[in-house]
Tab-separated table of C-alpha atoms in Angstrom:
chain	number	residue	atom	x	y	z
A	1	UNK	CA	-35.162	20.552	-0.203
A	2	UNK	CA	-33.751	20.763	-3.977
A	3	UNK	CA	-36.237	23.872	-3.826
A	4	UNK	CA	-33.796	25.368	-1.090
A	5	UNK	CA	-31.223	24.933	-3.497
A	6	UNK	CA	-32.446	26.072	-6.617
A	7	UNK	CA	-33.840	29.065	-4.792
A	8	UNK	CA	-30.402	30.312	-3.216
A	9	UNK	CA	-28.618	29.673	-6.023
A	10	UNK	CA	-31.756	32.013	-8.206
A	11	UNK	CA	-31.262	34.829	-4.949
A	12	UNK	CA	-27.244	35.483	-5.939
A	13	UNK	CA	-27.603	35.053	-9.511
A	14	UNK	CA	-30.284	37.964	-9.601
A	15	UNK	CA	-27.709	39.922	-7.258
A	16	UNK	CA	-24.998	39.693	-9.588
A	17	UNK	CA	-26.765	40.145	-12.748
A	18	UNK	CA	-28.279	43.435	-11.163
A	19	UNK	CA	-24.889	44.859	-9.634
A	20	UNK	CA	-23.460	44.563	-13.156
A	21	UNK	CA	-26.288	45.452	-15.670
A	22	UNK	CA	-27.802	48.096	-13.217
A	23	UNK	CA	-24.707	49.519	-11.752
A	24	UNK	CA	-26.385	48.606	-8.062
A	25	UNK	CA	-24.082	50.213	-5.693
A	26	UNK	CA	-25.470	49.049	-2.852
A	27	UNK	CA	-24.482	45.331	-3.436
A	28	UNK	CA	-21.256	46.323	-3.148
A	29	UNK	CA	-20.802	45.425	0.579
A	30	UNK	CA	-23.138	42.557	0.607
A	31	UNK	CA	-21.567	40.634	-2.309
A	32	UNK	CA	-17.996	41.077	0.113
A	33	UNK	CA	-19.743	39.497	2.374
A	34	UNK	CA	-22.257	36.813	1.074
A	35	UNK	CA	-23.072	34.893	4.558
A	36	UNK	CA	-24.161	37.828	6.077
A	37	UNK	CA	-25.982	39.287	3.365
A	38	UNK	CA	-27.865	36.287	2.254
A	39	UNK	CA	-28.957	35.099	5.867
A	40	UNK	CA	-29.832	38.457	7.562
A	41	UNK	CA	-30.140	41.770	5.274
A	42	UNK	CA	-33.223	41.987	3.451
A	43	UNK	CA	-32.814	41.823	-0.676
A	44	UNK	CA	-31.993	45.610	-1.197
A	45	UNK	CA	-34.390	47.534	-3.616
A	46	UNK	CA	-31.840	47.593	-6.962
A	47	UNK	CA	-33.439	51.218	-7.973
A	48	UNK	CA	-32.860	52.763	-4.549
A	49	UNK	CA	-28.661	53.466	-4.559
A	50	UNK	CA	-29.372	56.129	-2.015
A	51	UNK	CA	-29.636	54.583	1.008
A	52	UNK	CA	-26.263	52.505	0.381
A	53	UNK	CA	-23.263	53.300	2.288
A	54	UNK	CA	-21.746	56.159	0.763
A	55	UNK	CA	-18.569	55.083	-1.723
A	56	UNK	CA	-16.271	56.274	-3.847
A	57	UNK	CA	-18.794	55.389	-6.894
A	58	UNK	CA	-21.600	56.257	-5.277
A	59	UNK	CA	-20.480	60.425	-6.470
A	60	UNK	CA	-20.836	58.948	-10.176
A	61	UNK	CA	-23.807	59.546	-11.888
A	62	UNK	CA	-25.818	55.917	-12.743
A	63	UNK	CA	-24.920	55.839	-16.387
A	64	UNK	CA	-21.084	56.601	-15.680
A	65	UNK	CA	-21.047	53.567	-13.607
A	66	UNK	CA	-22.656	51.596	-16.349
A	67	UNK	CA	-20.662	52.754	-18.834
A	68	UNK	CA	-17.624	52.078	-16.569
A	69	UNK	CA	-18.322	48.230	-16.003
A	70	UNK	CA	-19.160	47.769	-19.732
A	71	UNK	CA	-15.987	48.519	-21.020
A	72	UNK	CA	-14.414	46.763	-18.591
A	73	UNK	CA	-15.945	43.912	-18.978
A	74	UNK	CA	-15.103	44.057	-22.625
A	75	UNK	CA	-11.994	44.881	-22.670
A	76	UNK	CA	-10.804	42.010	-20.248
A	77	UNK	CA	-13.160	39.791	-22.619
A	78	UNK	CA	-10.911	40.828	-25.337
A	79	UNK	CA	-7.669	40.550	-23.435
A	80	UNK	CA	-8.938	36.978	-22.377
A	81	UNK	CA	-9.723	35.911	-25.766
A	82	UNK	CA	-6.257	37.292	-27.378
A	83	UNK	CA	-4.338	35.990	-25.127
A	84	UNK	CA	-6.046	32.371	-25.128
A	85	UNK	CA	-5.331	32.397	-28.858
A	86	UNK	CA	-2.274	33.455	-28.804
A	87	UNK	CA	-1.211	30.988	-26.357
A	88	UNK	CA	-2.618	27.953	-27.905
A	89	UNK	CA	-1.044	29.188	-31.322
A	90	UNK	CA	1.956	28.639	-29.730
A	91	UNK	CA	1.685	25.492	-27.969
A	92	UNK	CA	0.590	23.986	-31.301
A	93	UNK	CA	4.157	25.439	-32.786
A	94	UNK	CA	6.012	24.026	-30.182
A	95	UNK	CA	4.165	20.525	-30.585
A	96	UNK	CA	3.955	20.594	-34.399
A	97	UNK	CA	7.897	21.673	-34.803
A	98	UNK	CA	8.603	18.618	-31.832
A	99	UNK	CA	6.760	16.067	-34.185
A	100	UNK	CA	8.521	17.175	-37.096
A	101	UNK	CA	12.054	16.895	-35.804
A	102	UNK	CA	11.039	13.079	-34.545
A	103	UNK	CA	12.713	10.170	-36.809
A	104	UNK	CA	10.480	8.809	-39.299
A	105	UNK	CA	7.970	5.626	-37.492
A	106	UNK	CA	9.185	2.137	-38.541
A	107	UNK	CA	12.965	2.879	-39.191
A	108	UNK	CA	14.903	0.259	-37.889
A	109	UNK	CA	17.784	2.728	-37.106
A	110	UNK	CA	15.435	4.626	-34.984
A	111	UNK	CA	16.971	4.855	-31.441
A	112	UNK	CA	14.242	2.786	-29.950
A	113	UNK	CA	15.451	-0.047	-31.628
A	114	UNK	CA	18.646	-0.179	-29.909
A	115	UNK	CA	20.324	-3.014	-27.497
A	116	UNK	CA	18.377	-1.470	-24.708
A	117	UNK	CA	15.138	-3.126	-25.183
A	118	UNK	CA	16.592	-5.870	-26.200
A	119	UNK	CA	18.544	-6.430	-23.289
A	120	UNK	CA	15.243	-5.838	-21.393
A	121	UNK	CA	13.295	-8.494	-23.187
A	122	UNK	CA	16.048	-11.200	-23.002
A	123	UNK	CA	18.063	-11.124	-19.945
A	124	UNK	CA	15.493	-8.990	-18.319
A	125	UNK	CA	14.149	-12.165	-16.448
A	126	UNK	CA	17.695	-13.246	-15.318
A	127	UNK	CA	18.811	-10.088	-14.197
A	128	UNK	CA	15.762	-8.686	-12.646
A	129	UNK	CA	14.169	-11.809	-11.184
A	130	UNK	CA	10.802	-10.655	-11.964
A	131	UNK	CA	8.266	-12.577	-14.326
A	132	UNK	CA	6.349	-9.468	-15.351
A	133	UNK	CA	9.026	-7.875	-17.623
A	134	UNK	CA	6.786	-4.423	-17.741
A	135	UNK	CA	7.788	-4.572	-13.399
A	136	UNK	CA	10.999	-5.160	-13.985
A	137	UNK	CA	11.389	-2.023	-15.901
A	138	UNK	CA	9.342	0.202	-14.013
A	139	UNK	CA	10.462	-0.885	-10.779
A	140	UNK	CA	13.942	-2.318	-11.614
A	141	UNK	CA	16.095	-0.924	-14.320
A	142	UNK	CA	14.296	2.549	-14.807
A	143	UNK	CA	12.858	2.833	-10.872
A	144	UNK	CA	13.981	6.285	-10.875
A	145	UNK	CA	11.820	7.099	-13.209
A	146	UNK	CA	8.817	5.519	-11.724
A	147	UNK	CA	10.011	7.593	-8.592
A	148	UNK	CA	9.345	10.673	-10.526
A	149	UNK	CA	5.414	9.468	-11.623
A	150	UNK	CA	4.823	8.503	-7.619
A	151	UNK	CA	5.768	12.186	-7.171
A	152	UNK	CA	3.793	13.708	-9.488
A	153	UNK	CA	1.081	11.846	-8.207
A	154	UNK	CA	1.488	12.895	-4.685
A	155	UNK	CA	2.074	16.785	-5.636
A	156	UNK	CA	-1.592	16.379	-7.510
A	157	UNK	CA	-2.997	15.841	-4.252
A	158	UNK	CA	-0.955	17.920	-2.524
A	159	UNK	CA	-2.141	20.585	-5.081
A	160	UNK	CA	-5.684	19.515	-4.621
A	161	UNK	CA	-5.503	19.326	-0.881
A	162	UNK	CA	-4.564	23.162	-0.576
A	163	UNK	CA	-7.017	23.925	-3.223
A	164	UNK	CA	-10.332	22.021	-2.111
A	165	UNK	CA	-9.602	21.178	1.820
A	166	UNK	CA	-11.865	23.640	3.693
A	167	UNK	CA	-9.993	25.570	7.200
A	168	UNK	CA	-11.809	25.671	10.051
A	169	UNK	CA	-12.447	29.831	9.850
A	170	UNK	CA	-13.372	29.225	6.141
A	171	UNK	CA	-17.139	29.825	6.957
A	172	UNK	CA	-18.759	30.807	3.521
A	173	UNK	CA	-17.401	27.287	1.563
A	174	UNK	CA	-18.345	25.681	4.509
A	175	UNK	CA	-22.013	27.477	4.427
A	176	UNK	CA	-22.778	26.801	0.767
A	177	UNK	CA	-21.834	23.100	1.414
A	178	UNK	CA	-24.422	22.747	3.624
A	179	UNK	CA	-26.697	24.159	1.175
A	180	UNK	CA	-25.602	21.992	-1.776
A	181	UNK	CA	-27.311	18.940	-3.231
A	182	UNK	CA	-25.309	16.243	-2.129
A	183	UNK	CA	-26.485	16.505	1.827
A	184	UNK	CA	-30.039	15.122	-0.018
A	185	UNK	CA	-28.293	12.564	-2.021
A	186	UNK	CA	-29.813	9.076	-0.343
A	187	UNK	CA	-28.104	7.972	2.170
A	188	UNK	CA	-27.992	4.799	3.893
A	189	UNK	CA	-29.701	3.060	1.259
A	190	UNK	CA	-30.742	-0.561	1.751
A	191	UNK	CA	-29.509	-2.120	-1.117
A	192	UNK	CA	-26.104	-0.280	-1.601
A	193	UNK	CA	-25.202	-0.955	2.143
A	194	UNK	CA	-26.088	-4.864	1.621
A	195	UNK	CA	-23.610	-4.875	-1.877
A	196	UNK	CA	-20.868	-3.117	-0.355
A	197	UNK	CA	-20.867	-5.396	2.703
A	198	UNK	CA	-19.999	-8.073	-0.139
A	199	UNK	CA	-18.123	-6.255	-2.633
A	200	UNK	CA	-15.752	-3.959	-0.398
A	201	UNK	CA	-13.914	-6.935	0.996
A	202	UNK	CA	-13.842	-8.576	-2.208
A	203	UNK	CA	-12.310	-5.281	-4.042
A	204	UNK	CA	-9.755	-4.741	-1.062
A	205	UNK	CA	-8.504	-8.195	-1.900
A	206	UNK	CA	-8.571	-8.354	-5.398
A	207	UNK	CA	-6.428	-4.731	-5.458
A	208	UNK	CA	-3.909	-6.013	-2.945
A	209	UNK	CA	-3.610	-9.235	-4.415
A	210	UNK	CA	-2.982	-6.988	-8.175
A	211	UNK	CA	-0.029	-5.329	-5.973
A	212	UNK	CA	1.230	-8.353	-4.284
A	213	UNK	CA	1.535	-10.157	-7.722
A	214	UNK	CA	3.092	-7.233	-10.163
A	215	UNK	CA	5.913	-9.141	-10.484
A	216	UNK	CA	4.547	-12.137	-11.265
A	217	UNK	CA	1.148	-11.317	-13.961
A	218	UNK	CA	0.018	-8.328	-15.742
A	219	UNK	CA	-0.746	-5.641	-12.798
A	220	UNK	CA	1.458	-3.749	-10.101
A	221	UNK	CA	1.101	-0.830	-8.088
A	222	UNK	CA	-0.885	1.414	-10.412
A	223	UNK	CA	-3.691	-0.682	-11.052
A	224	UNK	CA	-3.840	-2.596	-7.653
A	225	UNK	CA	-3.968	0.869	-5.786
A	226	UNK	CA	-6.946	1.601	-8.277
A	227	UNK	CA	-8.848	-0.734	-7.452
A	228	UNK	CA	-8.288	-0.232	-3.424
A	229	UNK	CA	-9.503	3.206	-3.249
A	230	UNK	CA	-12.342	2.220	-5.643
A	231	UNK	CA	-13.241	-0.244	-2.773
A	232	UNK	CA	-12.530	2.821	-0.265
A	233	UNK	CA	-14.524	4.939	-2.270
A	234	UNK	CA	-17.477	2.078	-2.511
A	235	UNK	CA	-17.917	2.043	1.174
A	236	UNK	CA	-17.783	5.491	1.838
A	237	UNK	CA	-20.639	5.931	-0.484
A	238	UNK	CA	-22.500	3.084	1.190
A	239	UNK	CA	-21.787	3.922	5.057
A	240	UNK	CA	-21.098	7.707	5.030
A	241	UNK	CA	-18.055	9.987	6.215
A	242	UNK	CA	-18.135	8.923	9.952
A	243	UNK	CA	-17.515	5.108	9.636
A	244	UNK	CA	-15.213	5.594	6.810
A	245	UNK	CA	-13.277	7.826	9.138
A	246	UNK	CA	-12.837	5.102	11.547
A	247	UNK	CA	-9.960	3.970	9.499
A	248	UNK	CA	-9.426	6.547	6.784
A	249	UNK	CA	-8.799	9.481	7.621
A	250	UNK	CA	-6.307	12.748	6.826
A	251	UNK	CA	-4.064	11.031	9.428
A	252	UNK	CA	-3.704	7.851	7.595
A	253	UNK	CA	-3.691	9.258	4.280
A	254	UNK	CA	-0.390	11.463	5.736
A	255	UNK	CA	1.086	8.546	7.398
A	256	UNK	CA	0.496	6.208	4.810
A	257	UNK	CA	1.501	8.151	1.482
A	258	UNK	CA	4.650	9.816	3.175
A	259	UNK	CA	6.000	6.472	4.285
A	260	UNK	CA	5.390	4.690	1.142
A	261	UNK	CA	7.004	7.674	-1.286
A	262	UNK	CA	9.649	8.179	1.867
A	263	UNK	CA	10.736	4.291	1.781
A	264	UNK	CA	10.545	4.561	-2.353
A	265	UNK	CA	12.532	7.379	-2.387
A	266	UNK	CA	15.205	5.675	0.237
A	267	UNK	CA	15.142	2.301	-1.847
A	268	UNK	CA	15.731	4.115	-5.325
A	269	UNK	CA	16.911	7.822	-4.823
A	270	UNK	CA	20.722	7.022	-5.415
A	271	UNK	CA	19.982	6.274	-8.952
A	272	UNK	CA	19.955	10.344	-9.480
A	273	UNK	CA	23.565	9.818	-7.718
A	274	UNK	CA	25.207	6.978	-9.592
A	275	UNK	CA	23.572	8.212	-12.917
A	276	UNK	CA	20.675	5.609	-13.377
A	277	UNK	CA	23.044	2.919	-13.141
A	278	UNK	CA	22.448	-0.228	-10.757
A	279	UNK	CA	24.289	-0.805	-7.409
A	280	UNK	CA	24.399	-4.049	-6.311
A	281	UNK	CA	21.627	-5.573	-4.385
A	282	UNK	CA	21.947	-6.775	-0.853
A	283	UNK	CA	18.490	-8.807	-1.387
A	284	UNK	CA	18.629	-11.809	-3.140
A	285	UNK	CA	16.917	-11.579	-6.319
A	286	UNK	CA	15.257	-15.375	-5.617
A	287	UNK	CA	13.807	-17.693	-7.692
A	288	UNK	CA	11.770	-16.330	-10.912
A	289	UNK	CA	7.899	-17.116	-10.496
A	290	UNK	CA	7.917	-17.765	-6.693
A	291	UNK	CA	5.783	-14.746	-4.398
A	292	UNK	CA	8.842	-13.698	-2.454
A	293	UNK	CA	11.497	-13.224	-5.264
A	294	UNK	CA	12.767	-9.959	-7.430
A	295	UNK	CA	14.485	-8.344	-5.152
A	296	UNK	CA	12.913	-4.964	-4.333
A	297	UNK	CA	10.078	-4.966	-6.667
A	298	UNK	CA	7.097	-6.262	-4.586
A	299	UNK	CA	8.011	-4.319	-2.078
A	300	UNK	CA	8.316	-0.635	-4.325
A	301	UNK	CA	4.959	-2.230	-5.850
A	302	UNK	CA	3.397	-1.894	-2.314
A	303	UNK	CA	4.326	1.534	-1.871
A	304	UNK	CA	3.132	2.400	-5.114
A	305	UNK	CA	-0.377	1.434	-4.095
A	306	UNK	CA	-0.147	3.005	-1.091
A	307	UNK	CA	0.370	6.029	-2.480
A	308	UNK	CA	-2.220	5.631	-5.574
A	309	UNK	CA	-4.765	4.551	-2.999
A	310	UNK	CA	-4.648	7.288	-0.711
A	311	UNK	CA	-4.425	9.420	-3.776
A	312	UNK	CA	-7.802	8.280	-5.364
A	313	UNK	CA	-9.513	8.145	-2.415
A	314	UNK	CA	-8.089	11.752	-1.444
A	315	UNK	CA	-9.331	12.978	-4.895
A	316	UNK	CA	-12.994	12.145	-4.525
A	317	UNK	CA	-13.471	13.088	-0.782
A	318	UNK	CA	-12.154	16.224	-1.455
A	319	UNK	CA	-13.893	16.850	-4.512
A	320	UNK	CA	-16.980	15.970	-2.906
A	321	UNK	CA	-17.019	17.093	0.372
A	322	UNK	CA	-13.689	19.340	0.985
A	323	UNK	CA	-12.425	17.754	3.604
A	324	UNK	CA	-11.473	14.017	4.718
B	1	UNK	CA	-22.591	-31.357	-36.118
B	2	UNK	CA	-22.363	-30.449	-32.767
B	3	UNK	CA	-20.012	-28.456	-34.014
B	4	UNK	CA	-22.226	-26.649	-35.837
B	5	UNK	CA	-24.975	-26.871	-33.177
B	6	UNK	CA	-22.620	-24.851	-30.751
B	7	UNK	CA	-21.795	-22.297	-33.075
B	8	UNK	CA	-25.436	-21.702	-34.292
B	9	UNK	CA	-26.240	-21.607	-30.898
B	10	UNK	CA	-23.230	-18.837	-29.829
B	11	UNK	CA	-23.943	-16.544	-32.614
B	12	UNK	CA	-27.900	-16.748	-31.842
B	13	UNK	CA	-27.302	-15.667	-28.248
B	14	UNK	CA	-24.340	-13.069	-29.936
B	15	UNK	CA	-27.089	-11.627	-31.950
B	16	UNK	CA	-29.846	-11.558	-29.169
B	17	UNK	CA	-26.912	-9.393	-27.329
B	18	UNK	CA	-25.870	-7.014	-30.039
B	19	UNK	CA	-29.891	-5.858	-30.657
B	20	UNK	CA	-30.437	-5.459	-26.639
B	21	UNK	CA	-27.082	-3.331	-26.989
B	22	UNK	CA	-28.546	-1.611	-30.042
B	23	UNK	CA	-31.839	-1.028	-28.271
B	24	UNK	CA	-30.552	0.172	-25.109
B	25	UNK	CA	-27.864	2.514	-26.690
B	26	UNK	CA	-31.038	3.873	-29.249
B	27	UNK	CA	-33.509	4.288	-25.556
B	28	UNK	CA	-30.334	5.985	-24.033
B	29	UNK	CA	-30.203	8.814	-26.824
B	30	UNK	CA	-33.521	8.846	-27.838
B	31	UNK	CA	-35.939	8.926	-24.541
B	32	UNK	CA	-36.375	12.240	-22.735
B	33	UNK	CA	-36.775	11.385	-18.866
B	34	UNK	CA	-34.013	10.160	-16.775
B	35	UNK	CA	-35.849	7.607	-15.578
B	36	UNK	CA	-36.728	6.011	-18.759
B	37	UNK	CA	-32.999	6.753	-19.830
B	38	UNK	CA	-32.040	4.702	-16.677
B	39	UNK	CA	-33.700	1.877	-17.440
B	40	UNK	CA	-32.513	1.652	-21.101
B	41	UNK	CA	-29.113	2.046	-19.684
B	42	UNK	CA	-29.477	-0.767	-17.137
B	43	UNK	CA	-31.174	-3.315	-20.167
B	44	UNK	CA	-27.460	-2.846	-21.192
B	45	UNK	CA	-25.404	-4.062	-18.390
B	46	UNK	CA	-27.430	-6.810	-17.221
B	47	UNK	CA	-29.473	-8.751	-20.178
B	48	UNK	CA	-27.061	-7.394	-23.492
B	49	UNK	CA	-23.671	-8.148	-21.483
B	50	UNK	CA	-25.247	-11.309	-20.288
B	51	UNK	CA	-26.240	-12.819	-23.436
B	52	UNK	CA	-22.991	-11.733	-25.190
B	53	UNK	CA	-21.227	-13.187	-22.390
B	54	UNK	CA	-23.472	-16.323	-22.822
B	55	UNK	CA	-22.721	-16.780	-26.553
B	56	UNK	CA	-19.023	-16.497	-25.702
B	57	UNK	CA	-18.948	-18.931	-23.085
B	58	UNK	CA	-20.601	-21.484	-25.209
B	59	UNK	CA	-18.300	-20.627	-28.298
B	60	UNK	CA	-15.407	-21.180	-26.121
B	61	UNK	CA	-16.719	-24.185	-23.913
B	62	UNK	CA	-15.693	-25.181	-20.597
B	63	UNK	CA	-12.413	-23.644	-19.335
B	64	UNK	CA	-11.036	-20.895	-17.143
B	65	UNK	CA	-11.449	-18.699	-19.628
B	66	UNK	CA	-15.148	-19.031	-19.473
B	67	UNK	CA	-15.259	-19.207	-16.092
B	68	UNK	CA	-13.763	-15.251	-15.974
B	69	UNK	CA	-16.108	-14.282	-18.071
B	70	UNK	CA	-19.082	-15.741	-15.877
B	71	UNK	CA	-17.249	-13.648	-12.947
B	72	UNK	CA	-17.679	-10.685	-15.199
B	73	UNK	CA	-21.037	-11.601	-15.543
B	74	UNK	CA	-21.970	-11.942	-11.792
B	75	UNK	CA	-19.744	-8.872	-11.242
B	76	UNK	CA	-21.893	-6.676	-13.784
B	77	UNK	CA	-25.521	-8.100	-12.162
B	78	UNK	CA	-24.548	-7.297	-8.632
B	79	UNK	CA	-23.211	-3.595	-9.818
B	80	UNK	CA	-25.349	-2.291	-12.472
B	81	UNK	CA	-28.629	-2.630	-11.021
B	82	UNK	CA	-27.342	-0.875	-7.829
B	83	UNK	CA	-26.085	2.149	-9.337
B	84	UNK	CA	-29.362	2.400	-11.313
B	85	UNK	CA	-31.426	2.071	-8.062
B	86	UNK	CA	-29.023	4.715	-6.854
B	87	UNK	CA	-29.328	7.502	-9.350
B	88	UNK	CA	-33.728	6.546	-9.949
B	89	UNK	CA	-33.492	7.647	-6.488
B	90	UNK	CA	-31.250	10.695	-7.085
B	91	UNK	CA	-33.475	11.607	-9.849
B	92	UNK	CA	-37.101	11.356	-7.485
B	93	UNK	CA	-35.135	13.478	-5.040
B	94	UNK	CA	-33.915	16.159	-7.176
B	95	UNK	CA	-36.732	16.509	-9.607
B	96	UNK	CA	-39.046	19.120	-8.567
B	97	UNK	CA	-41.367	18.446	-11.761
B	98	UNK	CA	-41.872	14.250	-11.447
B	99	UNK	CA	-45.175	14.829	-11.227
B	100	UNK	CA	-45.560	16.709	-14.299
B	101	UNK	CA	-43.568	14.523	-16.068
B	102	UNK	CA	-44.814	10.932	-15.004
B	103	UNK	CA	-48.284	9.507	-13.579
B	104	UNK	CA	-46.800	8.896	-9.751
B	105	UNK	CA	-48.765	6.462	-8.088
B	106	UNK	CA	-47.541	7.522	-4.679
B	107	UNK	CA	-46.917	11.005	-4.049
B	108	UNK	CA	-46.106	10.652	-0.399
B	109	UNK	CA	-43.213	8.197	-0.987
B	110	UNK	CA	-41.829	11.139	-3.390
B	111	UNK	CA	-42.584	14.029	-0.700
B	112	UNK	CA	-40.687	11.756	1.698
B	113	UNK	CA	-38.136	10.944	-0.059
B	114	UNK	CA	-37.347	14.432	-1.350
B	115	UNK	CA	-37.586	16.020	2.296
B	116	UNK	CA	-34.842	13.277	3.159
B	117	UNK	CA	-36.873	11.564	5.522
């Protein structure tokens, strides 16, 4: 089977190679149109231009055409290569001349070191309710800005969704995944199906207890959603695409990552309104330490890892197979 | 001089894990065949983490602490070995030239498993 693989993959790199050293015309249509080419037409004889369809380039004389693609193909090489230079010449200006205008590390009058942190550190407790001062932050005093990072986050996969999903019509993607390695990856094995029977459960648990308790330890959404999809992402690899998508699917990943940013952006929005400053907060703020306490924070650390979840576990099925 | 009996003890089983790390890191860079990579790899995870883990449990003695650390343990011996069953059996199923490479004492097993059977 890996000799199906390697063979195909031989097949179009000997097409191309001869359409651009050997100014093929003929491979003109078929490389359009690989399906059909590859699965039906016989490999065309490369010194036999001929019989192609008649073209445009077909009236040149061999050599012309040669001659044609060469400089072509090095003069974009050149443009490529200026143009990367020049562009990372001046992305190192702009970073060297930001580091330069930064105040000198350690100065106490830096603007760090101003009564903002310090406010955080010692009433940040008192005012926040939450244990986990790092939560209280994030999710408290600068949620906006964690809004912005659960954003980002969501317009990666958005990106990577429009990039990587495969349509229904989109035959050729579709065609070379069936020819790709992965279908004779082993599946169902014995021994990964037995640990992930134990482990999945136990990762689930562990990442939703990480969420439940951001306010409380070290942790929070990030890291709890983490380790969810890496459970996810465990027993897909275990029991395969069709009893993963008993329960996670496109439609869940939609539903659940547009009701978790949705209710974040609800809960914290008007803080682009009132100018990062607080209103005051209808839910008691509780007693520090307890499960149920801090006001909105263990509930903005749940939809945070919703969102990072179904993010993660988005990432690698689409990576891997284009499609949920 | 228990004291002392403890701590001879810890850095012994320290220094039994730092060569099995050294080793395995040496068979991962030096050995050419996946296989025998794999296996260096694995040496790693399960006997070099455990006897690190070993010497800092008894350096540190009975307490929650330790008990983590045994969870790590447990974590890293179910895990490791799994993923390098999983990619030994990657490697039989994409490598067209096992034979040439290795004495295979069943060539069937390999046929099978590389048609996917």
């Amino acid at each position: 089977m890996a000799r199906v693989r390697n063979d195909f993959e031989g097949r179009r790199w000997q097409r191309f190679r001869a359409w651009l050293n050997e100014g093929d015309t003929s491979l003109d249509s078929l490389l359009m149109d690989a399906v059909d080419g590859r699965s039906s037409a016989p490999q065309p004889a490369p010194s036999a231009p001929e019989s192609a369809d008649p073209g445009a380039v077909n009236h040149l004389p061999l050599s012309a055409v040669q001659a044609r693609r060469a400089r072509a193909e090095k003069f974009s090489r050149g443009l490529y290569r200026t143009l990367a230079v020049l562009i990372c010449f001046g992305l190192i200006g702009v970073l060297l001349a930001t580091a330069a205008a930064l105040p000198p590390f350690g100065n106490p009058d830096n603007p760090v070191h101003n009564e903002v942190s310090r406010r955080y550190i010692e009433q940040g407790m008192a005012e926040t309710g939450a244990v986990n001062v790092v939560a209280g932050m994030i999710l408290d005093y600068r949620a906006f800005d964690t809004l912005g990072e659960s954003n980002v986050l969501f317009t990666a996969a958005c990106a990577v969704l429009i990039l990587l999903r495969l349509g229904v019509s989109d035959r050729v993607r579709r065609w070379e995944r069936d020819l790709d390695a992965r279908l004779y990856e082993p599946q169902n094995d014995a021994i990964l199906q037995t640990l992930a029977r134990f482990l999945t459960p136990m990762a689930l648990l562990f990442g939703f207890y990480i969420v439940l308790n951001g306010h409380l330890s070290p942790g929070g959404g990030f890291s709890g959603g983490a380790v969810m999809g890496a459970g996810l992402i465990l027993y897909l690899n275990a029991f395969g695409y069709e009893k993963t998508a008993r329960f996670m699917n496109y439609r869940v990943f939609q539903t659940a990552s547009c009701a978790a940013l949705t209710f974040y952006a609800a809960a914290k929005s008007y803080s682009f309104f009132t100018g990062a400053n607080h209103l005051p907060s209808f839910i008691n703020a509780g007693i520090p330490g307890m499960l149920f306490s801090a006001g909105l924070i263990p509930y903005l650390n749940i939809a945070v890892g919703l969102v990072v979840c179904c993010t993660m576990y988005a990432f690698y099925t689409l990576f891997r197979k284009g499609d949920m | 001089m228990l004291e002392w009996a403890r701590f001879v003890l810890s850095a012994l089983l320290l220094a039994l894990g730092l060569f099995v790390l050294a080793s395995g890191v040496l068979g991962v860079f030096r050995f050419r065949q996946t296989l025998s990579r794999v296996h260096a790899a694995a040496l790693v995870d399960t006997l070099g983490i455990a006897s690190m883990f070993a010497g800092l449990i008894v350096a540190e003695g009975f307490t929650p602490a330790s008990l983590k650390l045994l969870a790590v343990v447990a974590f890293l011996w179910l895990t490791s070995p799994v993923s390098s069953h999983l990619i030994g059996r990657m490697e039989v199923t994409v490598n067209d030239a096992l034979e040439k490479d290795m004495r295979v004492d069943d060539p069937e097993a390999v046929r099978r498993e590389k048609e996917g059977e």
